[in-house]
Short mmCIF file of C-alpha atoms in Angstrom, two decimals:
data_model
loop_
_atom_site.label_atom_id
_atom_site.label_comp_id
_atom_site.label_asym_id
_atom_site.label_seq_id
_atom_site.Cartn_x
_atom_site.Cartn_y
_atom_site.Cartn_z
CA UNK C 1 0.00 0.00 0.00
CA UNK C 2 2.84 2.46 0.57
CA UNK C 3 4.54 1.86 -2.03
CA UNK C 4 1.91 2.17 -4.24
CA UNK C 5 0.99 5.55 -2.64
CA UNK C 6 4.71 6.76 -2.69
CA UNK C 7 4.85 6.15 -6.41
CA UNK C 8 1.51 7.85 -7.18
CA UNK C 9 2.66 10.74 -4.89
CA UNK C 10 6.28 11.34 -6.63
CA UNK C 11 4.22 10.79 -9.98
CA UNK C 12 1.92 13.77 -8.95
CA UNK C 13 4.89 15.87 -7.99
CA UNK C 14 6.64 15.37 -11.19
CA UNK C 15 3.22 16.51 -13.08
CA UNK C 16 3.09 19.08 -11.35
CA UNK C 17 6.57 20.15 -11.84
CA UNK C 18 6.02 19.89 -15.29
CA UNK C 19 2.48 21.55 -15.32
CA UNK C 20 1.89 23.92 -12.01
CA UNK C 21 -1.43 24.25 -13.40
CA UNK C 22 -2.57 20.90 -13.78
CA UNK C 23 -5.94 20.73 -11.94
CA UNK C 24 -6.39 17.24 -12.14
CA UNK C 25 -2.98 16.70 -10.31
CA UNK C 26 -3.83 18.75 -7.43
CA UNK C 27 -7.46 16.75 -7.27
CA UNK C 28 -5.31 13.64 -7.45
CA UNK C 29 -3.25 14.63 -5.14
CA UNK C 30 -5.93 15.40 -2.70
CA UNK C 31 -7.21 12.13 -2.84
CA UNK C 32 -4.21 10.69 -1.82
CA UNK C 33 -3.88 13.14 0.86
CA UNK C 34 -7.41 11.74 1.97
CA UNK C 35 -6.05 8.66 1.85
CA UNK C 36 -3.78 8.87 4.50
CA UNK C 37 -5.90 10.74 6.69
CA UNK C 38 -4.02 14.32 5.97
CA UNK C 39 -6.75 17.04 5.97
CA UNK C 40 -4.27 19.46 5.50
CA UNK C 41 -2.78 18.68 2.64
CA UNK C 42 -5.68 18.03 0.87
CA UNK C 43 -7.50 21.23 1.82
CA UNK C 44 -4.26 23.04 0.27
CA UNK C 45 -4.33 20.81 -2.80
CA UNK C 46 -7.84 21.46 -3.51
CA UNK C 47 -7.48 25.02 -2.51
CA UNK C 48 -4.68 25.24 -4.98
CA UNK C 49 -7.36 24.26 -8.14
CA UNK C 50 -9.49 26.99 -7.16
CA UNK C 51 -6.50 28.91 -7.47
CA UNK C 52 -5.45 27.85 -10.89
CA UNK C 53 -8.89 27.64 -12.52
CA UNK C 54 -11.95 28.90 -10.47
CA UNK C 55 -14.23 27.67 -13.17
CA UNK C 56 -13.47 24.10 -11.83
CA UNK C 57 -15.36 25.13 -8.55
CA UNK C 58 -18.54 23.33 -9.07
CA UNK C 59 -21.15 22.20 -6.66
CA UNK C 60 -18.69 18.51 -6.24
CA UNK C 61 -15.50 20.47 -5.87
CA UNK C 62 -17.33 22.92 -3.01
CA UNK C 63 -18.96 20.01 -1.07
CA UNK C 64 -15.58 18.12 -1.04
CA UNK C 65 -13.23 20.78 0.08
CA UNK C 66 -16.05 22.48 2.60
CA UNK C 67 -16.11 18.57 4.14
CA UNK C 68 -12.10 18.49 4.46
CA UNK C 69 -12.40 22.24 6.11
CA UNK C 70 -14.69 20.88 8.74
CA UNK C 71 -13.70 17.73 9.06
CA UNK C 72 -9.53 18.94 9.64
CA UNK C 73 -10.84 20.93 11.40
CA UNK C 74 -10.17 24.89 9.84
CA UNK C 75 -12.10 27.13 11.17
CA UNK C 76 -11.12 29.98 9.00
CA UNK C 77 -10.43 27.55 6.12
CA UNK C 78 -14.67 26.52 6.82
CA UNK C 79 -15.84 30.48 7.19
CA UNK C 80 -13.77 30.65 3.54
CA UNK C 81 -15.18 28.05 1.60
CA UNK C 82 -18.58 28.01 2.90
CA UNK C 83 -18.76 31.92 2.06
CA UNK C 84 -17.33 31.04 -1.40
CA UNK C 85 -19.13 28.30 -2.43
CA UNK C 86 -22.20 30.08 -0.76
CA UNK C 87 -21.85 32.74 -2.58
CA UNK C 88 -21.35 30.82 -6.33
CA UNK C 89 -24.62 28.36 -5.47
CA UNK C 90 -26.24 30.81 -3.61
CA UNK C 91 -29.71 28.04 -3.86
CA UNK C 92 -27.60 25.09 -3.02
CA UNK C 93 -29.24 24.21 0.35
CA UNK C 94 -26.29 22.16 1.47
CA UNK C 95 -23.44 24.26 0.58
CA UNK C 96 -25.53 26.82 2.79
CA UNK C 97 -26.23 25.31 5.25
CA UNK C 98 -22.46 24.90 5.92
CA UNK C 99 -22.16 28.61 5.68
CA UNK C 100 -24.67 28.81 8.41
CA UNK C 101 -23.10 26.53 10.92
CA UNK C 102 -19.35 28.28 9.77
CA UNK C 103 -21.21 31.08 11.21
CA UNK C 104 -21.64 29.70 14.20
CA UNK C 105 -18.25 28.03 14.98
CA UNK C 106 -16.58 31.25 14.76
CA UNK C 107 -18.70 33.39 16.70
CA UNK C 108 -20.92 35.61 13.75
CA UNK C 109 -24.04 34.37 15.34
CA UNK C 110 -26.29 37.35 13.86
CA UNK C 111 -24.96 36.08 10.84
CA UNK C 112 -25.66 32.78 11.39
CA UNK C 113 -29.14 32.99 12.27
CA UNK C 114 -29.68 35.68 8.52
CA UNK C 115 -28.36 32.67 6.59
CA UNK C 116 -30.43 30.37 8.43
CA UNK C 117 -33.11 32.47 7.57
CA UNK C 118 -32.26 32.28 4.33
CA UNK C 119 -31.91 28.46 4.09
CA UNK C 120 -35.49 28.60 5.64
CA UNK C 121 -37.08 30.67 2.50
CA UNK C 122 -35.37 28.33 -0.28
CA UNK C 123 -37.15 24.95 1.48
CA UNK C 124 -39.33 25.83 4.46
CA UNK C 125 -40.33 21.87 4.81
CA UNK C 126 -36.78 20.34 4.35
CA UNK C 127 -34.68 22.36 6.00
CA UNK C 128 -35.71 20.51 9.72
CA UNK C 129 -32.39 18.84 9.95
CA UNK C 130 -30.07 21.99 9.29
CA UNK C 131 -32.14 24.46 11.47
CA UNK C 132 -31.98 22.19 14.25
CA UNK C 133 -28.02 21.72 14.22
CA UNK C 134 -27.73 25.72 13.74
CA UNK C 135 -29.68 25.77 16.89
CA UNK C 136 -27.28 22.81 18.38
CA UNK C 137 -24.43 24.89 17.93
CA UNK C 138 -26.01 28.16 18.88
CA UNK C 139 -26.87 26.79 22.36
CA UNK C 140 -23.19 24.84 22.55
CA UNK C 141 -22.03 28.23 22.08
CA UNK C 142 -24.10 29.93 25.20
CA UNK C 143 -26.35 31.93 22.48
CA UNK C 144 -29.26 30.25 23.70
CA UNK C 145 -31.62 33.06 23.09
CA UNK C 146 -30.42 33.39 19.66
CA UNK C 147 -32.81 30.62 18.64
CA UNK C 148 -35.91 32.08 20.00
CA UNK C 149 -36.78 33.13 16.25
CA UNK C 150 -36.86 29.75 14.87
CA UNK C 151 -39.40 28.99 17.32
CA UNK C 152 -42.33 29.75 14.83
CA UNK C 153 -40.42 28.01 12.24
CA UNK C 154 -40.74 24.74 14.39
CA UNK C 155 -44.23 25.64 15.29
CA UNK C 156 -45.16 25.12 11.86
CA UNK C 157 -43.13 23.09 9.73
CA UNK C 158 -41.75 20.70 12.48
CA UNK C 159 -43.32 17.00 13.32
CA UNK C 160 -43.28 15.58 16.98
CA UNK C 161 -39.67 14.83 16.70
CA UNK C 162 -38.53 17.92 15.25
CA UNK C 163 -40.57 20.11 18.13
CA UNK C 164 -39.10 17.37 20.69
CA UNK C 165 -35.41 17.77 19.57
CA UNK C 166 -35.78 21.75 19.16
CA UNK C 167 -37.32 22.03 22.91
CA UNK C 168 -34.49 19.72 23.95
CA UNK C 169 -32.01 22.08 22.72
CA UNK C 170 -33.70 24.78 24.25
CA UNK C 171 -33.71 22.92 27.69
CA UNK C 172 -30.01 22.34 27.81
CA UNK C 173 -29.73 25.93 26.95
CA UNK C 174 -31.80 27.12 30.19
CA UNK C 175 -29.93 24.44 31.81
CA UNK C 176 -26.51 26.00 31.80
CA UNK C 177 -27.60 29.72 31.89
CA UNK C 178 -29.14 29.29 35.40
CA UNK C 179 -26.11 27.09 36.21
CA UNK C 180 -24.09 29.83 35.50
CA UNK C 181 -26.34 32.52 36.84
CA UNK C 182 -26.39 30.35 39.97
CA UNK C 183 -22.43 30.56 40.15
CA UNK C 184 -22.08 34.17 39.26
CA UNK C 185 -22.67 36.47 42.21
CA UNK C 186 -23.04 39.36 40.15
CA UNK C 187 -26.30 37.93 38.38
CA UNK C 188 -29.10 40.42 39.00
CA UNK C 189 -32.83 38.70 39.91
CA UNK C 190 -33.87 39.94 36.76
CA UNK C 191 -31.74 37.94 34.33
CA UNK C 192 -33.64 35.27 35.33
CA UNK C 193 -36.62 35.94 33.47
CA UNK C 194 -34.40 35.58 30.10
CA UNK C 195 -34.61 31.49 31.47
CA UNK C 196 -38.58 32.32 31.47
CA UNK C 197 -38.75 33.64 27.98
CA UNK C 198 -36.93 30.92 26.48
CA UNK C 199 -39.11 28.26 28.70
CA UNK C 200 -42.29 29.59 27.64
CA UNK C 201 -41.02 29.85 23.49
CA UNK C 202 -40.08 26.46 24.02
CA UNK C 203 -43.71 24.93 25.39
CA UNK C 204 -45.12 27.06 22.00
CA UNK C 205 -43.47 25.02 19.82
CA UNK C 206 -46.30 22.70 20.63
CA UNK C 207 -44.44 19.58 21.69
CA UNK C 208 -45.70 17.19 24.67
CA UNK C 209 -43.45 15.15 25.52
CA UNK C 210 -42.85 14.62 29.26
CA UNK C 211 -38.99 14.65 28.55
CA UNK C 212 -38.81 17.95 27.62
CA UNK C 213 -42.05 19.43 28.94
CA UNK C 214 -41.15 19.33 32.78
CA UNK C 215 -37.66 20.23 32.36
CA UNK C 216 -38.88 23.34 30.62
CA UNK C 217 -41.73 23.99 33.51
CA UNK C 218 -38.99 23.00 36.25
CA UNK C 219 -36.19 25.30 34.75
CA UNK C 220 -39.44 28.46 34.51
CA UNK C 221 -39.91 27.82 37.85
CA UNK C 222 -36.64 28.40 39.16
CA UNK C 223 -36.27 31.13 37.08
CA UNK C 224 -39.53 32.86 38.40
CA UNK C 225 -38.63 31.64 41.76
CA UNK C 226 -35.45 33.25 41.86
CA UNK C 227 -36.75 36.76 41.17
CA UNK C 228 -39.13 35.96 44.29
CA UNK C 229 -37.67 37.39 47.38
CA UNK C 230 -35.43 40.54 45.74
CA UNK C 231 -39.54 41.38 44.80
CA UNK C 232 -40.83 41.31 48.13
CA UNK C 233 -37.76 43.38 49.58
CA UNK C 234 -38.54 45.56 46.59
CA UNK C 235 -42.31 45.61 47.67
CA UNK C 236 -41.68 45.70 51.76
CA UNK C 237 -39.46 49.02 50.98
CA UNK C 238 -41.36 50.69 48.42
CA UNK C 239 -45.25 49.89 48.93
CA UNK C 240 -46.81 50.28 45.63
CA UNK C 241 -50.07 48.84 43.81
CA UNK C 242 -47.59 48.31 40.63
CA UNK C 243 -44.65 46.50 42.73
CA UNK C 244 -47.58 44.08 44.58
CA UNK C 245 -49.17 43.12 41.30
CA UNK C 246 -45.32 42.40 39.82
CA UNK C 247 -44.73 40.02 43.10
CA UNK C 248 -48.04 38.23 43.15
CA UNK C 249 -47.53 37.69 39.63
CA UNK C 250 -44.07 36.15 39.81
CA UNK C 251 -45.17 33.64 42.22
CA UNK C 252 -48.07 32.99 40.06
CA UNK C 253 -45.28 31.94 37.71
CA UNK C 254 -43.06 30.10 39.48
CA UNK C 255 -46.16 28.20 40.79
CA UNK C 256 -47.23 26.91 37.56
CA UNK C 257 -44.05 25.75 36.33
CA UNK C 258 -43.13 23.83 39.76
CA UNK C 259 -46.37 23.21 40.30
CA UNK C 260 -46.05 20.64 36.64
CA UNK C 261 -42.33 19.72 37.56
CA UNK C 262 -43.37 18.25 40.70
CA UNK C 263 -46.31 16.37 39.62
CA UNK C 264 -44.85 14.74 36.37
CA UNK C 265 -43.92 11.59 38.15
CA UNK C 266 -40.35 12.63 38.28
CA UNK C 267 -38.90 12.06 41.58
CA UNK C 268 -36.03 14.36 41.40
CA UNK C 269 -37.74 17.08 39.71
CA UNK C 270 -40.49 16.34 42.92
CA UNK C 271 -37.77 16.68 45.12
CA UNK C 272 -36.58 20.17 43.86
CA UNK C 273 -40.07 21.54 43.61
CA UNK C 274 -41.84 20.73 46.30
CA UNK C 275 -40.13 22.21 48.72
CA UNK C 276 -40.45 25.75 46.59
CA UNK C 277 -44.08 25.42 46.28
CA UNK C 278 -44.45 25.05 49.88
CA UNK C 279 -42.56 28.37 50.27
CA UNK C 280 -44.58 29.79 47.70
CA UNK C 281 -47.96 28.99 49.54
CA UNK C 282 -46.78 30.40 52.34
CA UNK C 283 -45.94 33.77 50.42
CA UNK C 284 -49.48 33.90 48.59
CA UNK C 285 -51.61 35.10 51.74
CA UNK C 286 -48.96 38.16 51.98
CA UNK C 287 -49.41 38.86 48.35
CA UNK C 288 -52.89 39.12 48.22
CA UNK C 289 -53.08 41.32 51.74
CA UNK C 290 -50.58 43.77 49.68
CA UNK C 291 -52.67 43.78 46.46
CA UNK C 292 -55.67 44.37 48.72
CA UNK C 293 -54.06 46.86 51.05
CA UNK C 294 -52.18 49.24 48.16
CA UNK C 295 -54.92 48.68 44.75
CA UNK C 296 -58.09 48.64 47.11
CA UNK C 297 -58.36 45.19 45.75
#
């Protein structure tokens, strides 16, 4: 085998010596590269036939060295070929939906989510698959809320699965931002809610599953629950109609989504809620003598 390969490649070499612009050398070439597992050296061979003779840059050529890009991985090398290859096919679903996700992996997420868009209007129905891994790399990336848009998208287009795996991206997300909010001293009660907003996109999307559906209510629970007690100080100090309303309102909130965490038959998510809820019936009373005391209610 390496002999053969050591042959082909010194044959190649002397082609090329002969012929620097020999395209079919430098695809050859590339092969054998592939061969032996050296991404690099076939993402410069191929890169050098685009250099050559950009005509020979058709939809084969842009799906092979786009594959090598990722696959190496080349970040940079990705952004490049996607944008290229984009930009020549600019209807080829595939070549952008790479561009999309190149997007993403180097940290152009408002441009990730216009190409997405974009992908979206040239095959609403079969574009499932690539939305969904946008998303995947949008919440990998901590940009969680940056998938909020596609929500409608899923809403409409997307079967059970689709809904299920969108939500479950969207779960992770909330996941790791109240981890981190958790962590972070610095987080102010109100950052919370951004857990809420994504929560309540995800149940839109319209999927049931119990898998995703109490994680989601759990995660809006916290969230709400968190934003709790800096309310009542808020409320104790400043004794308004406006700041009553916004307390009883929260617990109202964290209520419901405990309230379906705890009774989904999952005994840790029980565990975590119950607890809260109890705290939060013991808060209600106060919230409605406030309300009644400063709205004549």
């Amino acid at each position: 085998k390496y002999g053969r390969r050591d042959a082909l490649n010194q044959l190649v070499e002397e082609q090329l010596k002969l012929d620097p612009n020999n395209t079919d050398m430098y695809d050859l070439k590339a092969n054998g590269c592939l061969e032996d597992n050296d991404y690099g050296c076939a993402l410069a061979a191929l890169a050098q036939i685009w250099s050559v003779d950009s005509a020979r840059g058709d939809k084969e050529y842009f799906n092979k060295i786009i594959f090598i890009a990722k696959t190496k991985p080349d970040t940079q090398a990705y952004l490049k070929w996607t944008t290229l290859g984009a930009k020549k096919f600019n209807d080829n679903t595939d070549i952008v939906s790479e561009l999309a996700r190149a997007f993403t992996w180097v940290g152009m997420t408002d441009s990730a989510i216009a190409v997405t868009n974009r992908l979206i209007a040239l095959d609403p129905p079969g574009q499932l698959n690539n939305v969904l891994q946008v998303s995947k790399d949008l919440a990998d990336a901590n940009q969680t809320e940056k998938i909020l848009p596609f929500t409608n998208y899923f809403r409409k287009f997307g079967d059970d699965d689709a809904k299920f795996k969108f939500a479950g991206i969207g779960v992770t997300g909330m996941q790791a931002m109240y981890q981190a909010f958790a962590k972070d001293s610095t987080t102010q009660p109100t950052s919370y809610g951004r857990i809420g907003t994504i929560g309540d996109s995800m149940l839109s999307v319209g999927t049931t599953r119990p898998e995703v559906v109490l994680p989601v209510n759990l995660f809006i629970g916290l969230a709400a629950y968190q934003q709790i007690f800096p309310l009542q100080s808020q409320l104790q100090a400043g004794k308004t109609c406006d700041l009553a309303r916004q307390y009883d309102a929260m617990l109202t909130k964290a209520e419901g989504g405990l309230a379906v965490a705890a009774a989904g038959g999952n005994a840790q998510y029980t565990s975590i809620a119950q607890p809260l809820l109890d705290n939060i019936g013991k808060a209600k009373p106060y919230a409605a003598s406030q309300i009644k005391a400063l709205c004549g209610q």
